[in-house]
Short mmCIF file of C-alpha atoms in Angstrom, two decimals:
data_model
loop_
_atom_site.label_atom_id
_atom_site.label_comp_id
_atom_site.label_asym_id
_atom_site.label_seq_id
_atom_site.Cartn_x
_atom_site.Cartn_y
_atom_site.Cartn_z
CA UNK A 1 -23.53 151.71 -74.34
CA UNK A 2 -23.58 149.86 -70.91
CA UNK A 3 -20.14 150.07 -69.44
CA UNK A 4 -20.62 146.51 -68.65
CA UNK A 5 -21.27 145.07 -72.54
CA UNK A 6 -18.07 147.44 -73.38
CA UNK A 7 -16.43 145.59 -71.27
CA UNK A 8 -17.49 142.54 -72.46
CA UNK A 9 -16.76 143.35 -76.04
CA UNK A 10 -13.14 144.30 -74.90
CA UNK A 11 -12.37 141.23 -73.65
CA UNK A 12 -13.61 139.62 -76.40
CA UNK A 13 -11.00 141.53 -78.50
CA UNK A 14 -8.37 140.80 -76.14
CA UNK A 15 -9.27 137.10 -76.17
CA UNK A 16 -6.10 135.08 -77.20
CA UNK A 17 -6.72 131.03 -77.73
CA UNK A 18 -4.38 129.06 -75.33
CA UNK A 19 -2.12 126.52 -77.34
CA UNK A 20 -1.81 123.30 -76.08
CA UNK A 21 1.50 122.03 -77.93
CA UNK A 22 4.52 123.58 -78.98
CA UNK A 23 6.08 122.35 -82.33
CA UNK A 24 9.36 123.92 -82.49
CA UNK A 25 12.55 122.62 -85.29
CA UNK A 26 16.01 124.07 -85.40
CA UNK A 27 15.29 125.10 -89.10
CA UNK A 28 12.62 125.94 -91.50
CA UNK A 29 14.21 122.93 -93.65
CA UNK A 30 12.73 120.80 -91.33
CA UNK A 31 8.96 121.91 -91.75
CA UNK A 32 8.52 119.44 -94.47
CA UNK A 33 8.82 116.50 -91.66
CA UNK A 34 7.63 118.83 -88.37
CA UNK A 35 4.48 119.31 -90.70
CA UNK A 36 2.82 115.89 -89.75
CA UNK A 37 2.83 116.34 -86.30
CA UNK A 38 0.60 119.67 -87.28
CA UNK A 39 -1.88 118.03 -89.31
CA UNK A 40 -2.43 115.40 -86.75
CA UNK A 41 -2.79 117.98 -84.13
CA UNK A 42 -5.38 119.72 -86.40
CA UNK A 43 -7.02 116.38 -87.41
CA UNK A 44 -7.77 115.85 -83.33
CA UNK A 45 -8.84 119.40 -82.33
CA UNK A 46 -5.71 120.31 -80.24
CA UNK A 47 -4.10 123.40 -80.31
CA UNK A 48 -0.67 124.41 -81.48
CA UNK A 49 1.98 126.85 -82.45
CA UNK A 50 4.83 126.17 -84.58
CA UNK A 51 8.28 128.04 -84.56
CA UNK A 52 12.25 127.95 -85.49
CA UNK A 53 13.92 127.33 -82.20
CA UNK A 54 17.79 126.61 -83.02
CA UNK A 55 19.87 125.28 -79.79
CA UNK A 56 23.08 126.31 -81.70
CA UNK A 57 21.92 129.57 -83.66
CA UNK A 58 19.72 130.92 -81.20
CA UNK A 59 20.13 129.58 -77.69
CA UNK A 60 18.81 132.51 -75.81
CA UNK A 61 15.67 131.99 -77.88
CA UNK A 62 15.56 128.71 -77.51
CA UNK A 63 16.09 129.38 -73.27
CA UNK A 64 13.28 131.92 -73.26
CA UNK A 65 10.92 129.55 -75.56
CA UNK A 66 11.34 126.54 -73.08
CA UNK A 67 11.01 128.14 -69.66
CA UNK A 68 7.77 130.17 -70.75
CA UNK A 69 6.30 127.37 -72.41
CA UNK A 70 4.38 126.35 -68.86
CA UNK A 71 3.48 129.91 -68.38
CA UNK A 72 1.89 130.60 -71.79
CA UNK A 73 -0.47 127.76 -71.37
CA UNK A 74 1.67 124.80 -73.41
CA UNK A 75 1.46 121.61 -72.16
CA UNK A 76 3.62 119.32 -74.08
CA UNK A 77 6.31 120.36 -76.94
CA UNK A 78 7.45 119.07 -79.81
CA UNK A 79 11.41 119.42 -80.62
CA UNK A 80 12.17 117.99 -84.27
CA UNK A 81 16.16 118.48 -84.99
CA UNK A 82 18.70 116.68 -87.45
CA UNK A 83 22.56 116.60 -87.26
CA UNK A 84 23.38 116.97 -83.89
CA UNK A 85 20.44 117.27 -82.73
CA UNK A 86 20.49 118.87 -79.14
CA UNK A 87 17.03 121.24 -79.40
CA UNK A 88 15.10 118.36 -77.69
CA UNK A 89 17.30 117.75 -75.30
CA UNK A 90 18.36 121.04 -74.38
CA UNK A 91 14.78 122.18 -74.05
CA UNK A 92 13.94 119.75 -71.64
CA UNK A 93 16.70 121.03 -69.59
CA UNK A 94 15.33 124.29 -69.16
CA UNK A 95 11.25 123.14 -68.96
CA UNK A 96 9.09 121.03 -66.43
CA UNK A 97 6.79 120.13 -69.28
CA UNK A 98 6.77 116.49 -71.49
CA UNK A 99 9.53 117.10 -74.53
CA UNK A 100 9.02 114.61 -77.51
CA UNK A 101 11.80 114.43 -79.78
CA UNK A 102 11.61 114.00 -83.60
CA UNK A 103 15.00 112.82 -85.31
CA UNK A 104 15.14 114.37 -88.22
CA UNK A 105 17.33 112.82 -91.53
CA UNK A 106 18.69 116.27 -92.57
CA UNK A 107 21.35 117.48 -95.54
CA UNK A 108 24.30 117.21 -93.34
CA UNK A 109 23.24 113.92 -91.82
CA UNK A 110 24.53 110.48 -91.29
CA UNK A 111 21.57 108.62 -92.05
CA UNK A 112 19.77 110.09 -89.47
CA UNK A 113 21.20 108.26 -86.62
CA UNK A 114 23.30 110.96 -85.49
CA UNK A 115 20.11 112.43 -85.13
CA UNK A 116 18.44 109.36 -83.35
CA UNK A 117 21.14 108.74 -80.91
CA UNK A 118 21.75 112.67 -80.05
CA UNK A 119 17.70 112.42 -78.81
CA UNK A 120 17.54 108.88 -77.63
CA UNK A 121 20.26 108.83 -75.60
CA UNK A 122 19.63 111.64 -73.14
CA UNK A 123 21.37 111.32 -69.66
CA UNK A 124 19.46 110.28 -66.28
CA UNK A 125 17.30 112.96 -65.39
CA UNK A 126 16.19 114.71 -68.51
CA UNK A 127 13.86 112.46 -70.24
CA UNK A 128 13.19 113.44 -73.66
CA UNK A 129 10.59 111.01 -75.33
CA UNK A 130 11.66 109.78 -78.90
CA UNK A 131 10.20 108.94 -81.84
CA UNK A 132 11.41 106.89 -85.02
CA UNK A 133 13.61 109.20 -87.41
CA UNK A 134 11.09 111.74 -89.55
CA UNK A 135 8.00 110.29 -87.50
CA UNK A 136 6.85 113.76 -86.60
CA UNK A 137 3.18 112.15 -86.57
CA UNK A 138 3.87 109.99 -83.69
CA UNK A 139 4.80 112.53 -82.03
CA UNK A 140 1.81 114.33 -82.80
CA UNK A 141 -0.28 111.86 -81.44
CA UNK A 142 1.82 110.96 -78.35
CA UNK A 143 1.62 114.46 -77.37
CA UNK A 144 -2.46 114.59 -77.58
CA UNK A 145 -2.22 111.10 -75.83
CA UNK A 146 -0.18 113.11 -72.88
CA UNK A 147 -2.93 115.72 -72.75
CA UNK A 148 -5.56 112.94 -73.69
CA UNK A 149 -5.03 111.41 -69.73
CA UNK A 150 -5.71 114.40 -68.58
CA UNK A 151 -8.85 116.10 -70.73
CA UNK A 152 -11.63 114.02 -71.26
CA UNK A 153 -12.57 114.99 -74.41
CA UNK A 154 -9.15 115.33 -76.26
CA UNK A 155 -8.94 111.27 -74.56
CA UNK A 156 -12.23 110.11 -76.56
CA UNK A 157 -11.05 111.78 -79.63
CA UNK A 158 -7.47 109.62 -79.37
CA UNK A 159 -9.76 106.78 -78.79
CA UNK A 160 -11.93 107.21 -81.96
CA UNK A 161 -8.08 107.47 -83.81
CA UNK A 162 -7.40 104.27 -82.67
CA UNK A 163 -10.83 102.81 -83.55
CA UNK A 164 -10.60 104.33 -86.88
CA UNK A 165 -7.20 102.70 -87.39
CA UNK A 166 -8.42 99.30 -86.25
CA UNK A 167 -11.48 99.44 -88.50
CA UNK A 168 -9.14 100.81 -91.85
CA UNK A 169 -6.63 97.41 -91.18
CA UNK A 170 -10.23 95.27 -90.77
CA UNK A 171 -11.31 96.81 -93.92
CA UNK A 172 -7.58 95.81 -95.50
CA UNK A 173 -8.35 92.30 -93.99
CA UNK A 174 -11.56 91.82 -95.92
CA UNK A 175 -10.32 93.32 -99.14
CA UNK A 176 -7.25 91.11 -99.37
CA UNK A 177 -9.81 88.14 -98.28
CA UNK A 178 -12.27 89.60 -101.52
CA UNK A 179 -8.96 89.47 -103.91
CA UNK A 180 -8.72 86.00 -103.28
CA UNK A 181 -6.05 85.80 -100.51
CA UNK A 182 -7.04 83.33 -97.86
CA UNK A 183 -5.41 82.34 -94.41
CA UNK A 184 -6.28 80.01 -91.93
CA UNK A 185 -6.13 82.90 -89.30
CA UNK A 186 -9.17 84.70 -90.97
CA UNK A 187 -11.84 81.65 -91.72
#
């Protein structure tokens, strides 16, 4: 067997897909919400990894994850947390990457406001982009938009995604009109 061909086969076997987005959450109980981010990233063809990283129960794991994310190829981190919701801010404090916080209404939450405010009220110098309560889908779209600002193929996928949203709404307008609901704007 040719040595060059053998080396090429070894390279294929050692190939590891680089993930572009890291999706982390404080507990596996957050998965039903964070799944929304994973689903939209899949739809847009953006690679991601997903795991549990707790700011309170595994702080060393959190620091290691956040501080090595860029060197592992991650471009954006989506961090979901409920209750005191320290994960997004603590991750942002140890990574140069953009962090998107997803406040989650958890079982020990005060209507979710504790999570929203914990993520939203970051001190100057440590920004965390924050989406609405349980809005992991928006976090996925925002992560894709950040990547799309520098990657033309991803940017085109975001444009197509938004165009589909427009088309869907206009179809609903036509359905309302067909059902007899008229308004002066659409005449």
